[in-house]
CSV table of C-alpha atoms and ligand atoms in Angstrom, one decimal:
chain,number,residue,atom,x,y,z
Q,1,MET,CA,82.9,197.8,151.3
Q,2,PHE,CA,80.8,200.1,150.6
Q,3,GLU,CA,80.9,201.3,147.2
Q,4,PRO,CA,78.9,203.8,145.6
Q,5,GLY,CA,77.7,203.0,141.9
Q,6,TYR,CA,79.0,206.5,140.6
Q,7,ILE,CA,82.0,204.6,141.1
Q,8,ALA,CA,80.9,202.2,137.9
Q,9,LEU,CA,79.6,204.9,135.9
Q,10,TYR,CA,83.2,206.9,136.0
Q,11,GLN,CA,85.1,203.5,135.2
Q,12,SER,CA,82.1,203.0,131.9
Q,13,GLY,CA,82.7,205.9,130.9
Q,14,GLU,CA,78.8,207.3,131.6
Q,15,LEU,CA,79.9,209.4,133.9
Q,16,GLU,CA,81.9,211.5,131.9
Q,17,ARG,CA,78.7,211.2,129.3
Q,18,ARG,CA,76.2,212.2,132.2
Q,19,ALA,CA,78.6,215.6,132.7
Q,20,GLU,CA,78.6,216.3,129.2
Q,21,THR,CA,75.0,216.2,128.2
Q,22,LEU,CA,73.8,217.8,131.7
Q,23,GLU,CA,76.6,220.1,130.9
Q,24,ALA,CA,74.9,221.2,127.3
Q,25,GLN,CA,71.6,222.1,128.8
Q,26,LEU,CA,73.2,225.0,130.2
Q,27,GLY,CA,73.5,226.4,127.1
Q,28,SER,CA,69.5,227.0,127.1
Q,29,CYS,CA,68.8,226.2,130.2
Q,30,ASP,CA,66.1,223.8,131.5
Q,31,ILE,CA,68.3,222.5,134.1
Q,32,CYS,CA,65.1,223.0,136.5
Q,33,PRO,CA,61.3,223.4,136.2
Q,34,ARG,CA,61.6,227.1,135.1
Q,35,GLU,CA,63.3,226.4,131.7
Q,36,CYS,CA,64.8,229.8,131.6
Q,37,GLY,CA,66.2,229.0,128.1
Q,38,VAL,CA,69.0,231.1,129.1
Q,39,ASN,CA,72.6,230.2,127.7
Q,40,ARG,CA,74.2,230.5,131.3
Q,41,LEU,CA,77.5,229.2,129.4
Q,42,GLU,CA,77.7,232.8,128.2
Q,43,GLY,CA,77.2,234.2,131.4
Q,44,GLU,CA,73.7,234.6,131.2
Q,45,ARG,CA,71.6,234.6,134.5
Q,46,GLY,CA,67.8,233.8,134.6
Q,47,PHE,CA,65.7,233.0,137.7
Q,48,CYS,CA,68.6,231.9,140.2
Q,49,HIS,CA,71.5,233.9,138.4
Q,50,SER,CA,74.1,231.7,138.5
Q,51,THR,CA,76.1,231.2,135.5
Q,52,TYR,CA,78.3,228.3,134.6
Q,53,LEU,CA,81.0,228.5,137.7
Q,54,PRO,CA,79.1,226.6,140.8
Q,55,VAL,CA,78.9,229.5,143.4
Q,56,VAL,CA,79.9,227.2,147.0
Q,57,SER,CA,78.8,229.5,149.7
Q,58,ALA,CA,79.4,226.8,153.0
Q,59,VAL,CA,81.8,223.8,153.2
Q,60,CYS,CA,81.5,221.6,156.6
Q,61,ALA,CA,81.1,219.0,159.3
Q,62,HIS,CA,77.1,219.7,160.0
Q,63,TYR,CA,75.9,217.2,162.8
Q,64,GLY,CA,72.2,219.0,162.3
Q,65,GLU,CA,70.5,216.6,159.5
Q,66,GLU,CA,68.3,213.3,160.4
Q,67,PRO,CA,70.6,210.9,162.2
Q,68,VAL,CA,70.8,208.6,159.7
Q,69,ILE,CA,73.1,211.4,157.9
Q,70,SER,CA,74.4,213.2,160.2
Q,71,GLY,CA,75.9,210.0,162.6
Q,72,SER,CA,78.8,210.3,164.8
Q,73,ARG,CA,80.9,212.3,162.6
Q,74,GLY,CA,78.7,215.0,160.7
Q,75,ALA,CA,77.6,215.3,157.4
Q,76,GLY,CA,79.3,216.6,154.4
Q,77,ALA,CA,77.5,219.6,153.4
Q,78,VAL,CA,78.0,221.5,150.7
Q,79,PHE,CA,75.5,224.2,150.7
Q,80,PHE,CA,75.8,225.6,147.3
Q,81,GLY,CA,74.3,229.8,146.8
Q,82,ASN,CA,71.6,231.0,145.5
Q,83,CYS,CA,68.4,229.3,144.3
Q,84,ASN,CA,65.9,228.6,141.7
Q,85,MET,CA,63.2,229.2,144.6
Q,86,ARG,CA,62.0,232.6,146.3
Q,87,CYS,CA,60.5,231.7,149.9
Q,88,VAL,CA,60.0,234.0,151.9
Q,89,TYR,CA,60.8,232.7,155.0
Q,90,CYS,CA,64.0,230.9,154.2
Q,91,GLN,CA,66.8,230.2,156.5
Q,92,ASN,CA,69.4,229.9,154.3
Q,93,TYR,CA,68.2,233.5,152.9
Q,94,GLN,CA,71.8,235.2,153.6
Q,95,ILE,CA,73.4,232.0,150.6
Q,96,SER,CA,70.2,231.6,148.6
Q,97,GLN,CA,68.6,234.8,148.5
Q,98,GLY,CA,71.9,237.2,149.2
Q,99,TRP,CA,73.0,236.7,145.0
Q,100,ALA,CA,73.7,240.2,144.3
Q,101,ARG,CA,76.6,239.3,147.1
Q,102,GLN,CA,77.0,236.1,146.0
Q,103,GLN,CA,77.4,237.0,142.1
Q,104,SER,CA,80.5,240.0,143.0
Q,105,LYS,CA,82.5,237.1,144.7
Q,106,GLU,CA,82.4,234.2,141.9
Q,107,MET,CA,85.6,233.4,141.3
Q,108,ASP,CA,87.9,230.3,140.0
Q,109,SER,CA,90.3,228.4,141.2
Q,110,HIS,CA,93.5,230.3,140.2
Q,111,THR,CA,92.4,233.0,142.2
Q,112,LEU,CA,91.6,231.9,145.5
Q,113,THR,CA,94.7,231.1,147.4
Q,114,GLU,CA,94.6,227.5,148.8
Q,115,GLY,CA,95.4,229.6,152.4
Q,116,MET,CA,92.0,231.3,151.5
Q,117,LEU,CA,90.2,227.7,151.0
Q,118,TYR,CA,92.1,226.1,153.9
Q,119,SER,CA,90.5,229.0,156.4
Q,120,MET,CA,87.1,228.3,155.0
Q,121,ASP,CA,87.2,224.6,155.2
Q,122,SER,CA,89.0,225.2,158.7
Q,123,HIS,CA,85.6,226.6,160.5
Q,124,THR,CA,87.4,230.2,160.3
Q,125,LEU,CA,85.0,231.9,158.1
Q,126,THR,CA,85.1,235.8,158.9
Q,127,GLU,CA,82.1,237.6,157.4
Q,128,GLY,CA,81.5,237.8,153.5
Q,129,MET,CA,82.7,233.8,152.8
Q,130,LEU,CA,80.8,234.0,150.0
Q,131,TYR,CA,83.1,231.8,147.5
Q,132,SER,CA,82.9,230.3,144.0
Q,133,MET,CA,84.6,227.3,143.4
Q,134,ASP,CA,85.4,226.0,140.0
Q,135,PHE,CA,85.1,222.6,139.2
Q,136,HIS,CA,88.7,220.9,140.5
Q,137,THR,CA,88.3,223.1,143.7
Q,138,LEU,CA,85.1,221.6,144.6
Q,139,ALA,CA,86.1,218.1,143.9
Q,140,GLU,CA,89.5,218.9,146.3
Q,141,ARG,CA,86.7,220.3,149.4
Q,142,LEU,CA,84.5,216.5,148.5
Q,143,LEU,CA,88.0,214.6,149.3
Q,144,TYR,CA,88.0,217.3,152.4
Q,145,LEU,CA,84.9,216.5,153.5
Q,146,GLN,CA,85.6,212.8,153.3
Q,147,ASP,CA,89.4,212.3,154.3
Q,148,GLU,CA,90.3,214.9,156.9
Q,149,LEU,CA,86.8,215.8,158.5
Q,150,GLY,CA,86.1,212.2,158.2
Q,151,CYS,CA,82.0,213.1,157.0
Q,152,HIS,CA,79.6,209.9,156.8
Q,153,ASN,CA,79.0,211.3,153.1
Q,154,ILE,CA,79.1,214.3,150.5
Q,155,ASN,CA,75.6,216.7,151.0
Q,156,PHE,CA,74.6,218.5,148.4
Q,157,VAL,CA,72.1,220.9,150.0
Q,158,SER,CA,70.2,222.9,147.4
Q,159,PRO,CA,71.7,221.8,144.2
Q,160,SER,CA,68.8,221.5,141.8
Q,161,HIS,CA,70.2,224.7,139.3
Q,162,PHE,CA,74.0,222.8,139.2
Q,163,VAL,CA,73.1,219.8,138.5
Q,164,PRO,CA,75.8,220.4,136.2
Q,165,GLN,CA,78.4,221.2,137.9
Q,166,LEU,CA,77.9,219.0,140.8
Q,167,VAL,CA,78.5,215.9,138.2
Q,168,ARG,CA,81.6,217.4,136.9
Q,169,ALA,CA,82.2,218.3,140.8
Q,170,VAL,CA,82.4,213.9,140.9
Q,171,VAL,CA,84.0,213.5,137.7
Q,172,GLU,CA,86.8,215.3,138.7
Q,173,ALA,CA,86.7,213.8,142.1
Q,174,VAL,CA,86.3,210.4,141.8
Q,175,PRO,CA,89.9,209.6,140.5
Q,176,MET,CA,91.0,211.3,143.7
Q,177,GLY,CA,89.6,208.9,146.0
Q,178,LEU,CA,85.8,209.5,146.3
Q,179,ARG,CA,83.8,206.5,148.0
Q,180,LEU,CA,81.6,208.3,150.3
Q,181,PRO,CA,77.5,208.0,149.9
Q,182,LEU,CA,75.8,211.3,147.6
Q,183,VAL,CA,72.9,213.4,149.4
Q,184,TYR,CA,71.0,215.8,146.7
Q,185,ASN,CA,69.0,217.7,150.2
Q,186,THR,CA,66.5,219.8,147.7
Q,187,SER,CA,63.4,221.8,147.8
Q,188,GLY,CA,62.2,219.4,145.6
Q,189,TYR,CA,61.8,221.2,142.9
Q,190,ASP,CA,63.8,219.7,140.3
Q,191,SER,CA,63.1,218.4,137.0
Q,192,ILE,CA,62.7,215.2,135.7
Q,193,LYS,CA,65.3,215.6,132.9
Q,194,SER,CA,67.9,216.5,135.0
Q,195,LEU,CA,66.6,214.1,137.7
Q,196,ARG,CA,67.4,211.0,135.0
Q,197,GLN,CA,70.6,212.5,134.6
Q,198,LEU,CA,71.8,211.7,137.9
Q,199,ASP,CA,69.8,208.1,138.2
Q,200,GLY,CA,72.8,206.0,139.9
Q,201,ILE,CA,75.1,208.6,140.9
Q,202,ILE,CA,72.8,209.8,143.7
Q,203,ASN,CA,72.4,207.5,146.5
Q,204,ILE,CA,70.5,209.0,149.3
Q,205,TYR,CA,67.5,211.7,148.3
Q,206,LEU,CA,66.6,213.8,150.8
Q,207,PRO,CA,64.5,216.3,149.2
Q,208,ASP,CA,61.5,218.6,150.8
Q,209,LEU,CA,57.5,218.7,149.9
Q,210,ARG,CA,56.8,222.0,150.7
Q,211,TYR,CA,53.0,222.7,149.7
Q,212,ALA,CA,49.8,220.7,148.4
Q,213,SER,CA,48.4,224.4,147.2
Q,214,ASP,CA,50.4,226.2,143.9
Q,215,LYS,CA,48.8,229.2,145.9
Q,216,TRP,CA,50.9,229.0,148.5
Q,217,ALA,CA,54.2,228.3,146.4
Q,218,ARG,CA,53.5,231.1,143.5
Q,219,LYS,CA,52.8,233.6,147.2
Q,220,PHE,CA,55.2,232.6,149.2
Q,221,SER,CA,58.3,231.0,146.9
Q,222,GLN,CA,57.3,232.1,143.7
Q,223,ALA,CA,56.5,228.1,142.7
Q,224,PRO,CA,54.0,228.1,140.6
Q,225,ASP,CA,53.3,225.2,139.5
Q,226,TYR,CA,55.6,223.6,142.7
Q,227,VAL,CA,53.2,220.8,143.1
Q,228,LYS,CA,52.9,219.3,140.1
Q,229,HIS,CA,56.4,219.4,139.9
Q,230,ALA,CA,58.2,218.6,143.0
Q,231,ARG,CA,55.6,215.3,143.0
Q,232,ALA,CA,56.6,214.4,140.1
Q,233,ALA,CA,60.3,214.9,141.1
Q,234,ILE,CA,59.8,213.0,144.7
Q,235,GLN,CA,58.0,209.4,142.5
Q,236,GLU,CA,60.9,209.8,139.9
Q,237,MET,CA,63.2,209.6,143.1
Q,238,TYR,CA,61.8,206.8,145.1
Q,239,ARG,CA,61.5,205.0,141.5
Q,240,GLN,CA,66.1,205.4,142.3
Q,241,VAL,CA,67.1,204.2,145.3
Q,242,GLY,CA,63.5,202.8,146.8
Q,243,ASP,CA,63.4,202.6,150.9
Q,244,LEU,CA,66.3,203.8,153.0
Q,245,VAL,CA,68.7,200.7,153.6
Q,246,LEU,CA,71.3,201.5,156.4
Q,247,ASP,CA,74.5,199.8,156.4
Q,248,GLU,CA,75.4,198.1,160.0
Q,249,ALA,CA,76.2,201.6,162.3
Q,250,GLY,CA,72.7,202.7,161.3
Q,251,LEU,CA,73.6,205.4,158.5
Q,252,ALA,CA,72.0,205.9,155.3
Q,253,GLN,CA,73.7,204.5,151.8
Q,254,ARG,CA,70.8,204.6,149.7
Q,255,GLY,CA,66.9,205.7,150.0
Q,256,LEU,CA,64.5,208.4,149.4
Q,257,ILE,CA,63.6,210.4,152.6
Q,258,VAL,CA,61.0,212.7,152.5
Q,259,ARG,CA,61.2,215.8,154.9
Q,260,HIS,CA,58.0,217.9,155.5
Q,261,LEU,CA,58.1,220.9,157.7
Q,262,ILE,CA,54.9,222.1,159.2
Q,263,LEU,CA,54.1,225.9,158.2
Q,264,PRO,CA,51.5,227.5,160.6
Q,265,ASN,CA,48.2,227.9,159.5
Q,266,GLY,CA,47.8,224.8,157.7
Q,267,LEU,CA,50.1,226.9,154.6
Q,268,ALA,CA,52.4,223.3,154.1
Q,269,GLY,CA,49.1,221.7,153.3
Q,270,SER,CA,50.3,218.7,155.5
Q,271,GLN,CA,47.4,216.1,155.5
Q,272,ASP,CA,47.1,216.4,151.5
Q,273,SER,CA,51.0,215.8,151.3
Q,274,LEU,CA,51.6,213.1,153.7
Q,275,THR,CA,48.4,211.0,152.3
Q,276,TRP,CA,49.4,211.7,148.9
Q,277,LEU,CA,52.8,210.4,149.8
Q,278,VAL,CA,51.1,207.3,151.8
Q,279,SER,CA,48.9,206.3,148.0
Q,280,GLN,CA,51.5,207.3,145.7
Q,281,VAL,CA,54.8,207.0,146.5
Q,282,SER,CA,55.0,204.4,149.2
Q,283,PRO,CA,53.0,203.3,153.0
Q,284,THR,CA,56.8,202.2,153.7
Q,285,VAL,CA,58.4,205.7,152.6
Q,286,THR,CA,60.5,207.7,155.2
Q,287,VAL,CA,59.6,210.8,156.3
Q,288,SER,CA,60.8,213.4,158.4
Q,289,ILE,CA,58.3,215.6,160.4
Q,290,MET,CA,60.0,219.1,161.3
Q,291,SER,CA,58.5,221.2,164.3
Q,292,GLN,CA,61.6,224.5,163.5
Q,293,TYR,CA,59.3,226.3,161.3
Q,294,PHE,CA,60.3,230.3,162.5
Q,295,PRO,CA,59.7,233.1,160.1
Q,296,ALA,CA,63.4,233.8,159.1
Q,297,HIS,CA,63.7,236.6,156.1
Q,298,ARG,CA,61.1,238.2,155.1
Q,299,ALA,CA,57.8,236.4,156.8
Q,300,SER,CA,58.2,238.1,160.2
Q,301,ARG,CA,56.4,240.7,158.1
Q,302,ILE,CA,53.4,237.9,156.6
Q,303,SER,CA,50.6,237.8,159.5
Q,304,SER,CA,49.6,234.0,158.2
Q,305,LEU,CA,54.0,233.0,158.5
Q,306,SER,CA,54.8,235.5,161.4
Q,307,ARG,CA,55.3,233.0,163.9
Q,308,THR,CA,56.3,229.5,164.8
Q,309,ILE,CA,53.8,226.9,164.4
Q,310,SER,CA,51.6,225.9,168.2
Q,311,PRO,CA,51.5,222.7,169.8
Q,312,SER,CA,47.6,222.4,168.2
Q,313,GLU,CA,49.0,222.6,165.4
Q,314,TYR,CA,51.8,220.1,165.6
Q,315,SER,CA,49.8,217.1,167.4
Q,316,GLU,CA,47.4,217.7,164.0
Q,317,VAL,CA,50.2,216.6,162.2
Q,318,VAL,CA,51.3,213.6,164.8
Q,319,LYS,CA,48.0,212.3,165.1
Q,320,LEU,CA,47.8,212.9,161.0
Q,321,VAL,CA,51.6,210.6,160.7
Q,322,ASP,CA,49.6,208.1,163.1
Q,323,ARG,CA,46.6,207.2,161.2
Q,324,LEU,CA,47.9,207.5,157.9
Q,325,GLY,CA,50.7,204.7,159.3
Q,326,LEU,CA,53.4,206.0,158.8
Q,327,GLU,CA,56.1,204.0,160.3
Q,328,ASN,CA,59.3,205.4,159.4
Q,329,GLY,CA,60.9,208.2,160.1
Q,330,TRP,CA,61.3,210.6,162.5
Q,331,LEU,CA,58.8,213.9,164.2
Q,332,GLN,CA,60.8,216.3,165.3
Q,333,GLU,CA,59.8,218.0,168.6
Q,334,MET,CA,58.7,221.2,169.5
Q,335,GLY,CA,60.8,224.5,170.8
Q,336,ALA,CA,63.7,223.3,168.1
Q,337,SER,CA,63.0,226.1,165.8
Q,338,GLU,CA,65.4,228.4,166.6
Q,339,ASN,CA,67.7,225.6,167.4
Q,340,TYR,CA,68.8,225.2,163.7
Q,341,LEU,CA,68.8,228.7,162.6
Q,342,PRO,CA,71.9,228.7,160.1
Q,343,ASP,CA,74.0,232.3,160.3
Q,344,PHE,CA,76.4,232.3,157.4
Q,345,THR,CA,78.6,235.3,158.6
Q,346,ARG,CA,78.7,233.4,161.8
Q,347,GLN,CA,83.1,233.1,163.0
Q,348,GLY,CA,83.5,229.4,162.6
Q,349,HIS,CA,80.4,227.0,161.0
Q,350,PRO,CA,77.1,228.1,160.4
Q,351,PHE,CA,74.8,225.9,162.4
Q,352,ASP,CA,75.6,225.7,166.3
Q,353,SER,CA,77.6,222.5,165.9
Q,354,THR,CA,76.1,221.6,170.0
Q,355,VAL,CA,72.3,221.4,168.6
Q,356,GLY,CA,71.6,218.0,168.4
Q,357,ASN,CA,69.8,216.0,165.6
Q,358,LEU,CA,66.4,215.0,164.8
Q,359,ARG,CA,65.0,211.9,167.4
B,1,SF4,S1,68.8,226.1,136.9
B,1,SF4,FE1,66.5,226.6,136.5
B,1,SF4,S2,66.2,228.6,137.4
B,1,SF4,FE2,68.5,228.5,137.1
B,1,SF4,S3,68.5,229.7,134.7
B,1,SF4,FE3,67.8,227.0,134.7
B,1,SF4,S4,66.0,227.1,134.6
B,1,SF4,FE4,66.5,229.0,135.1
């Protein structure tokens, strides 16, 4: 029977030590590559506008991830609020960029009633669903995803600015019975120092590789050094977990899956990024090529990003994948752009659960 590595780390006391090390970093925050140096323990806010309490914007079974992650019962998604990037086309902008609203919702478990929490996880969310939780409450939500919804994994979405909180929640959840694989679902703008603390804790890394040019990373995501940091992060992730390993049911147990979202007008630098992956990570790396780009958030007002990708842009990347010999992964079909748009104010579930998986 699968036993994730974080169980042994918990039993040896190492998981607690990792949590303490990461929490100490919050006193002069360098949890992500921005290294703001603010004291989040004292309520100061850096670029991500996040203090000590985790901001958890939605907890649900999510069926729109890659098939080895979503399976038949869904990925146990924990959507963190706020972000350490500012992508003008962010599909989750309601929770990633609406920091002022989220700050006003910061609270600990003592100010959330059980009824409110139960309502949230029963998919009966109403507008204004953005809640913060303390670690114990978050730990309880992980168990809810595992035991009541029967999800295949815990899928931490946009965790880069909440790494200490994530680890602390796992410390609390292990004695409560947590046994699922942990997925780190990230934009890729992660610090090596923080990732090293996750070695042996995270089972599946699911990073984006968004840009091959810092010019576009600066302009469209306010991340001027994205390429260097994302590439180093992906190499570290691969060092930790290696190639994708599936169980007998075809579900991911361990490994790296790199997502590459095709942007219009070649802005994602697909040729550079995929060539780099093959030569500097591994020709056997698993990739998920995504065609779902939609000009969400502010992108409709930016001419180079104001449309979905064209059939020729898509087929160029498909040919590139073939030319590079990338054999492991998924190619999302054209026409997926609107199917994958979440609405975090929708009553019920942020994603339309009738939408299928990637093939
Ligand atoms: S997580 Fe990153 S963006 Fe947020 S305060 Fe720390 S260094 Fe700054």
